[in-house]
């Protein structure tokens, strides 16, 4: 039991990614910036992403420890390093995972009678994992309870969720006025696999009783919901690849979502943006199976270490008092909502007779400085990040963006983004936490994004 619990804890804490895309946000020479703000100020006649190559992103981070803390070749025993990590972190330390692959994408400006409007569409695959460090579970797995008389272990420390899904989206944005752009994007989610355990409660404690006896109490209400796995557990004879493709193409558990965004210019060189992304839900009704530990058990005995108890009678009593129930009930999950906002000041003459790679309000200025706020909903406390950035149009075909970000994972996150449009081919590469690349094992977070697009600029955009 302890070995299984230990393996589970290690596996979930080594999966650690973040969803903030601070370099891409408002980097409007890259069409994929519309995914983080459907109201972005872009000025393309139309664009098309090169299928499977237009957008890929991945990032890794942990607010509590790094790979180096566990696997450094420094002569310290691994068990000692593991204990140091467990006891130096808190239950509020979080790790998460996000990977995104764009399958296809495109967009075009509507006819002249509505030249201030834009239509975009696409599909992408996404993997999300979010977990808090289950510290009390880790202590029990490592030490048992013998040396923790009187300590109340919180069964609610188990708080994790993960999902593999595909997203079909359709977006529309409109130049409401010379100062205001508003955008909306509708989404259909198709969940391929889901696991969720976020509303657990209960406690476990051991106290010294009388006559050398110990009182040990467990009250548990732990629920793990899953969908998409059921058909593969027993005597599966189908084709996994075909099943996953079917679920990807709207054959999984379905849900709906919406993105909202705007860009506002109080002055020509001052810009304000804001967006809400993934306001949505998924209804899980196919291949659902849930596991629940719920009940109350009190044990009185001479052995203080209940976790190490190997009595068959004791195990039977525990299973009767707190049984593991398998349920097949529908459930709903909510997507993690992301809020972005930025303010930007532009300066310097950047106009060029043949510059066609950026928007009307931006191509008058060679430089921009700004700040961005990111907030993402989470089961306990929101994930937050604050970014300062500088953008520079170096050539007509090359734009760069440098960022400095403070978030839950790092206070020295320096990032750099490059966007190059040569002819009609746009290539971009974005990476953050550049200071950590000298030894990535010590990094608390890393991320990168890249892609290729074909862009047809708006020839009517004034220089």
mmCIF file of N, CA and C in Angstrom, residues 50-133:
data_model
loop_
_atom_site.group_PDB
_atom_site.id
_atom_site.type_symbol
_atom_site.label_atom_id
_atom_site.label_comp_id
_atom_site.label_asym_id
_atom_site.label_seq_id
_atom_site.Cartn_x
_atom_site.Cartn_y
_atom_site.Cartn_z
ATOM 1 N N UNK A 50 -0.068 26.222 -41.284
ATOM 2 C CA UNK A 50 0.369 24.974 -41.909
ATOM 3 C C UNK A 50 -0.026 23.820 -40.992
ATOM 4 N N UNK A 51 -0.871 22.890 -41.466
ATOM 5 C CA UNK A 51 -1.417 21.845 -40.595
ATOM 6 C C UNK A 51 -0.343 21.114 -39.793
ATOM 7 N N UNK A 52 -0.582 20.992 -38.486
ATOM 8 C CA UNK A 52 0.282 20.317 -37.511
ATOM 9 C C UNK A 52 1.592 21.046 -37.251
ATOM 10 N N UNK A 53 1.850 22.141 -37.992
ATOM 11 C CA UNK A 53 3.089 22.900 -37.799
ATOM 12 C C UNK A 53 2.841 24.348 -37.407
ATOM 13 N N UNK A 54 1.585 24.766 -37.378
ATOM 14 C CA UNK A 54 1.306 26.183 -37.148
ATOM 15 C C UNK A 54 1.413 26.587 -35.686
ATOM 16 N N UNK A 55 1.252 25.633 -34.782
ATOM 17 C CA UNK A 55 1.343 25.995 -33.381
ATOM 18 C C UNK A 55 1.572 24.812 -32.475
ATOM 19 N N UNK A 56 2.683 24.828 -31.742
ATOM 20 C CA UNK A 56 2.954 23.823 -30.723
ATOM 21 C C UNK A 56 3.541 24.529 -29.517
ATOM 22 N N UNK A 57 3.029 24.209 -28.352
ATOM 23 C CA UNK A 57 3.558 24.811 -27.128
ATOM 24 C C UNK A 57 3.653 23.764 -26.035
ATOM 25 N N UNK A 58 4.650 23.900 -25.192
ATOM 26 C CA UNK A 58 4.824 23.050 -24.022
ATOM 27 C C UNK A 58 5.599 23.843 -22.985
ATOM 28 N N UNK A 59 5.307 23.581 -21.724
ATOM 29 C CA UNK A 59 6.013 24.290 -20.655
ATOM 30 C C UNK A 59 6.081 23.414 -19.429
ATOM 31 N N UNK A 60 7.052 23.658 -18.564
ATOM 32 C CA UNK A 60 7.245 22.835 -17.380
ATOM 33 C C UNK A 60 7.591 23.718 -16.194
ATOM 34 N N UNK A 61 6.992 23.422 -15.039
ATOM 35 C CA UNK A 61 7.272 24.236 -13.864
ATOM 36 C C UNK A 61 6.805 23.585 -12.583
ATOM 37 N N UNK A 62 7.408 23.968 -11.470
ATOM 38 C CA UNK A 62 7.017 23.479 -10.152
ATOM 39 C C UNK A 62 7.308 24.567 -9.142
ATOM 40 N N UNK A 63 6.327 24.870 -8.309
ATOM 41 C CA UNK A 63 6.535 25.918 -7.312
ATOM 42 C C UNK A 63 7.247 25.404 -6.070
ATOM 43 N N UNK A 64 7.419 24.075 -5.946
ATOM 44 C CA UNK A 64 7.984 23.536 -4.724
ATOM 45 C C UNK A 64 9.390 22.979 -4.834
ATOM 46 N N UNK A 65 9.770 22.455 -5.999
ATOM 47 C CA UNK A 65 11.069 21.813 -6.128
ATOM 48 C C UNK A 65 11.436 21.710 -7.589
ATOM 49 N N UNK A 66 12.672 21.356 -7.856
ATOM 50 C CA UNK A 66 13.149 21.141 -9.217
ATOM 51 C C UNK A 66 13.642 19.706 -9.358
ATOM 52 N N UNK A 67 13.900 19.297 -10.585
ATOM 53 C CA UNK A 67 14.457 17.962 -10.836
ATOM 54 C C UNK A 67 15.797 17.806 -10.130
ATOM 55 N N UNK A 68 16.579 18.876 -10.079
ATOM 56 C CA UNK A 68 17.893 18.833 -9.429
ATOM 57 C C UNK A 68 17.764 18.458 -7.953
ATOM 58 N N UNK A 69 16.720 18.946 -7.288
ATOM 59 C CA UNK A 69 16.540 18.656 -5.865
ATOM 60 C C UNK A 69 16.397 17.168 -5.602
ATOM 61 N N UNK A 70 15.881 16.415 -6.573
ATOM 62 C CA UNK A 70 15.672 14.987 -6.390
ATOM 63 C C UNK A 70 16.780 14.121 -6.979
ATOM 64 N N UNK A 71 17.365 14.574 -8.097
ATOM 65 C CA UNK A 71 18.265 13.681 -8.839
ATOM 66 C C UNK A 71 19.685 14.225 -9.007
ATOM 67 N N UNK A 72 20.046 15.233 -8.248
ATOM 68 C CA UNK A 72 21.403 15.775 -8.349
ATOM 69 C C UNK A 72 22.442 14.711 -7.958
ATOM 70 N N UNK A 73 23.513 14.652 -8.725
ATOM 71 C CA UNK A 73 24.611 13.729 -8.441
ATOM 72 C C UNK A 73 25.566 14.408 -7.458
ATOM 73 N N UNK A 74 25.132 14.512 -6.197
ATOM 74 C CA UNK A 74 25.912 15.251 -5.201
ATOM 75 C C UNK A 74 26.267 14.403 -3.981
ATOM 76 N N UNK A 75 26.116 13.089 -4.106
ATOM 77 C CA UNK A 75 26.490 12.203 -3.008
ATOM 78 C C UNK A 75 25.446 12.049 -1.928
ATOM 79 N N UNK A 76 24.332 12.775 -2.034
ATOM 80 C CA UNK A 76 23.269 12.669 -1.030
ATOM 81 C C UNK A 76 22.320 11.542 -1.427
ATOM 82 N N UNK A 77 21.965 10.702 -0.469
ATOM 83 C CA UNK A 77 21.073 9.583 -0.733
ATOM 84 C C UNK A 77 19.726 10.089 -1.246
ATOM 85 N N UNK A 78 19.150 9.342 -2.226
ATOM 86 C CA UNK A 78 17.885 9.773 -2.828
ATOM 87 C C UNK A 78 16.775 9.883 -1.790
ATOM 88 N N UNK A 79 16.706 8.938 -0.863
ATOM 89 C CA UNK A 79 15.659 9.001 0.157
ATOM 90 C C UNK A 79 15.760 10.266 0.995
ATOM 91 N N UNK A 80 17.004 10.686 1.262
ATOM 92 C CA UNK A 80 17.203 11.933 2.006
ATOM 93 C C UNK A 80 16.728 13.132 1.188
ATOM 94 N N UNK A 81 17.067 13.134 -0.114
ATOM 95 C CA UNK A 81 16.632 14.242 -0.970
ATOM 96 C C UNK A 81 15.113 14.278 -1.090
ATOM 97 N N UNK A 82 14.492 13.089 -1.182
ATOM 98 C CA UNK A 82 13.040 13.039 -1.269
ATOM 99 C C UNK A 82 12.399 13.594 -0.001
ATOM 100 N N UNK A 83 12.941 13.214 1.153
ATOM 101 C CA UNK A 83 12.407 13.737 2.418
ATOM 102 C C UNK A 83 12.580 15.247 2.501
ATOM 103 N N UNK A 84 13.727 15.740 2.045
ATOM 104 C CA UNK A 84 13.957 17.185 2.080
ATOM 105 C C UNK A 84 12.936 17.925 1.229
ATOM 106 N N UNK A 85 12.615 17.349 0.057
ATOM 107 C CA UNK A 85 11.620 17.974 -0.819
ATOM 108 C C UNK A 85 10.250 17.972 -0.162
ATOM 109 N N UNK A 86 9.852 16.815 0.379
ATOM 110 C CA UNK A 86 8.518 16.701 0.987
ATOM 111 C C UNK A 86 8.358 17.667 2.148
ATOM 112 N N UNK A 87 9.374 17.760 3.005
ATOM 113 C CA UNK A 87 9.233 18.576 4.206
ATOM 114 C C UNK A 87 9.543 20.056 3.974
ATOM 115 N N UNK A 88 10.071 20.404 2.813
ATOM 116 C CA UNK A 88 10.317 21.826 2.508
ATOM 117 C C UNK A 88 9.176 22.447 1.710
ATOM 118 N N UNK A 89 8.221 21.629 1.282
ATOM 119 C CA UNK A 89 7.094 22.145 0.513
ATOM 120 C C UNK A 89 5.855 22.215 1.393
ATOM 121 N N UNK A 90 4.813 22.866 0.870
ATOM 122 C CA UNK A 90 3.548 22.966 1.586
ATOM 123 C C UNK A 90 2.430 22.403 0.728
ATOM 124 N N UNK A 91 1.264 22.205 1.327
ATOM 125 C CA UNK A 91 0.114 21.672 0.601
ATOM 126 C C UNK A 91 -0.379 22.650 -0.470
ATOM 127 N N UNK A 92 0.060 23.904 -0.409
ATOM 128 C CA UNK A 92 -0.341 24.886 -1.411
ATOM 129 C C UNK A 92 0.641 24.995 -2.569
ATOM 130 N N UNK A 93 1.750 24.246 -2.497
ATOM 131 C CA UNK A 93 2.644 24.196 -3.656
ATOM 132 C C UNK A 93 1.936 23.428 -4.763
ATOM 133 N N UNK A 94 2.008 23.976 -5.968
ATOM 134 C CA UNK A 94 1.244 23.413 -7.063
ATOM 135 C C UNK A 94 2.126 23.113 -8.255
ATOM 136 N N UNK A 95 1.709 22.116 -8.985
ATOM 137 C CA UNK A 95 2.341 21.772 -10.245
ATOM 138 C C UNK A 95 1.224 21.575 -11.258
ATOM 139 N N UNK A 96 1.506 21.841 -12.514
ATOM 140 C CA UNK A 96 0.473 21.685 -13.535
ATOM 141 C C UNK A 96 1.116 21.326 -14.857
ATOM 142 N N UNK A 97 0.304 20.897 -15.780
ATOM 143 C CA UNK A 97 0.810 20.489 -17.089
ATOM 144 C C UNK A 97 -0.094 21.037 -18.177
ATOM 145 N N UNK A 98 0.523 21.600 -19.217
ATOM 146 C CA UNK A 98 -0.238 22.004 -20.395
ATOM 147 C C UNK A 98 0.603 21.821 -21.645
ATOM 148 N N UNK A 99 0.027 21.124 -22.610
ATOM 149 C CA UNK A 99 0.635 20.962 -23.940
ATOM 150 C C UNK A 99 -0.455 21.220 -24.963
ATOM 151 N N UNK A 100 -0.102 21.895 -26.041
ATOM 152 C CA UNK A 100 -1.106 22.221 -27.055
ATOM 153 C C UNK A 100 -0.507 22.059 -28.450
ATOM 154 N N UNK A 101 -1.267 21.378 -29.311
ATOM 155 C CA UNK A 101 -0.861 21.176 -30.703
ATOM 156 C C UNK A 101 -2.000 21.628 -31.601
ATOM 157 N N UNK A 102 -1.723 22.599 -32.460
ATOM 158 C CA UNK A 102 -2.736 23.076 -33.389
ATOM 159 C C UNK A 102 -2.804 22.137 -34.589
ATOM 160 N N UNK A 103 -3.999 21.609 -34.866
ATOM 161 C CA UNK A 103 -4.199 20.691 -35.988
ATOM 162 C C UNK A 103 -4.351 21.483 -37.280
ATOM 163 N N UNK A 104 -5.249 22.473 -37.275
ATOM 164 C CA UNK A 104 -5.381 23.379 -38.415
ATOM 165 C C UNK A 104 -5.949 24.698 -37.908
ATOM 166 N N UNK A 105 -5.749 25.757 -38.685
ATOM 167 C CA UNK A 105 -6.275 27.073 -38.304
ATOM 168 C C UNK A 105 -6.316 27.961 -39.541
ATOM 169 N N UNK A 106 -7.122 28.984 -39.470
ATOM 170 C CA UNK A 106 -7.216 29.947 -40.567
ATOM 171 C C UNK A 106 -8.087 31.126 -40.166
ATOM 172 N N UNK A 107 -8.067 32.144 -40.985
ATOM 173 C CA UNK A 107 -8.882 33.321 -40.721
ATOM 174 C C UNK A 107 -8.881 34.237 -41.918
ATOM 175 N N UNK A 108 -9.927 35.049 -42.033
ATOM 176 C CA UNK A 108 -9.990 35.987 -43.147
ATOM 177 C C UNK A 108 -10.877 37.171 -42.780
ATOM 178 N N UNK A 109 -10.586 38.302 -43.420
ATOM 179 C CA UNK A 109 -11.397 39.499 -43.260
ATOM 180 C C UNK A 109 -12.644 39.359 -44.113
ATOM 181 N N UNK A 110 -13.765 39.773 -43.565
ATOM 182 C CA UNK A 110 -15.007 39.711 -44.325
ATOM 183 C C UNK A 110 -15.022 40.786 -45.403
ATOM 184 N N UNK A 111 -16.039 40.780 -46.278
ATOM 185 C CA UNK A 111 -16.078 41.652 -47.450
ATOM 186 C C UNK A 111 -15.966 43.135 -47.128
ATOM 187 N N UNK A 112 -15.798 43.950 -48.192
ATOM 188 C CA UNK A 112 -15.563 45.377 -48.025
ATOM 189 C C UNK A 112 -16.667 46.061 -47.240
ATOM 190 N N UNK A 113 -17.899 45.532 -47.383
ATOM 191 C CA UNK A 113 -19.005 46.145 -46.664
ATOM 192 C C UNK A 113 -18.887 45.962 -45.153
ATOM 193 N N UNK A 114 -17.984 45.092 -44.748
ATOM 194 C CA UNK A 114 -17.727 44.869 -43.331
ATOM 195 C C UNK A 114 -16.228 44.750 -43.106
ATOM 196 N N UNK A 115 -15.460 45.660 -43.687
ATOM 197 C CA UNK A 115 -14.007 45.460 -43.658
ATOM 198 C C UNK A 115 -13.408 45.584 -42.266
ATOM 199 N N UNK A 116 -14.210 46.037 -41.307
ATOM 200 C CA UNK A 116 -13.713 46.077 -39.942
ATOM 201 C C UNK A 116 -13.963 44.802 -39.172
ATOM 202 N N UNK A 117 -14.392 43.729 -39.843
ATOM 203 C CA UNK A 117 -14.714 42.480 -39.166
ATOM 204 C C UNK A 117 -13.775 41.362 -39.621
ATOM 205 N N UNK A 118 -13.630 40.347 -38.755
ATOM 206 C CA UNK A 118 -12.705 39.258 -39.052
ATOM 207 C C UNK A 118 -13.280 37.952 -38.527
ATOM 208 N N UNK A 119 -13.034 36.901 -39.267
ATOM 209 C CA UNK A 119 -13.558 35.579 -38.968
ATOM 210 C C UNK A 119 -12.376 34.613 -38.885
ATOM 211 N N UNK A 120 -12.316 33.796 -37.843
ATOM 212 C CA UNK A 120 -11.223 32.831 -37.693
ATOM 213 C C UNK A 120 -11.786 31.493 -37.220
ATOM 214 N N UNK A 121 -11.018 30.426 -37.426
ATOM 215 C CA UNK A 121 -11.486 29.085 -37.098
ATOM 216 C C UNK A 121 -10.281 28.181 -36.894
ATOM 217 N N UNK A 122 -10.524 27.012 -36.339
ATOM 218 C CA UNK A 122 -9.424 26.067 -36.178
ATOM 219 C C UNK A 122 -9.776 24.918 -35.253
ATOM 220 N N UNK A 123 -8.778 24.072 -35.043
ATOM 221 C CA UNK A 123 -8.896 22.923 -34.148
ATOM 222 C C UNK A 123 -7.535 22.675 -33.520
ATOM 223 N N UNK A 124 -7.535 22.382 -32.230
ATOM 224 C CA UNK A 124 -6.274 22.021 -31.574
ATOM 225 C C UNK A 124 -6.516 20.931 -30.542
ATOM 226 N N UNK A 125 -5.452 20.224 -30.225
ATOM 227 C CA UNK A 125 -5.457 19.196 -29.185
ATOM 228 C C UNK A 125 -4.750 19.777 -27.969
ATOM 229 N N UNK A 126 -5.275 19.473 -26.789
ATOM 230 C CA UNK A 126 -4.701 20.048 -25.577
ATOM 231 C C UNK A 126 -4.654 19.025 -24.463
ATOM 232 N N UNK A 127 -3.608 19.090 -23.661
ATOM 233 C CA UNK A 127 -3.463 18.269 -22.466
ATOM 234 C C UNK A 127 -3.329 19.199 -21.267
ATOM 235 N N UNK A 128 -4.186 19.022 -20.278
ATOM 236 C CA UNK A 128 -4.150 19.820 -19.049
ATOM 237 C C UNK A 128 -3.995 18.909 -17.848
ATOM 238 N N UNK A 129 -3.078 19.243 -16.946
ATOM 239 C CA UNK A 129 -2.969 18.559 -15.657
ATOM 240 C C UNK A 129 -2.699 19.617 -14.605
ATOM 241 N N UNK A 130 -3.387 19.538 -13.496
ATOM 242 C CA UNK A 130 -3.156 20.459 -12.380
ATOM 243 C C UNK A 130 -3.261 19.689 -11.090
ATOM 244 N N UNK A 131 -2.266 19.812 -10.212
ATOM 245 C CA UNK A 131 -2.307 19.131 -8.927
ATOM 246 C C UNK A 131 -1.593 19.954 -7.879
ATOM 247 N N UNK A 132 -2.090 19.868 -6.665
ATOM 248 C CA UNK A 132 -1.379 20.405 -5.512
ATOM 249 C C UNK A 132 -0.593 19.268 -4.869
ATOM 250 N N UNK A 133 0.513 19.616 -4.241
ATOM 251 C CA UNK A 133 1.345 18.603 -3.609
ATOM 252 C C UNK A 133 0.599 17.993 -2.417
#
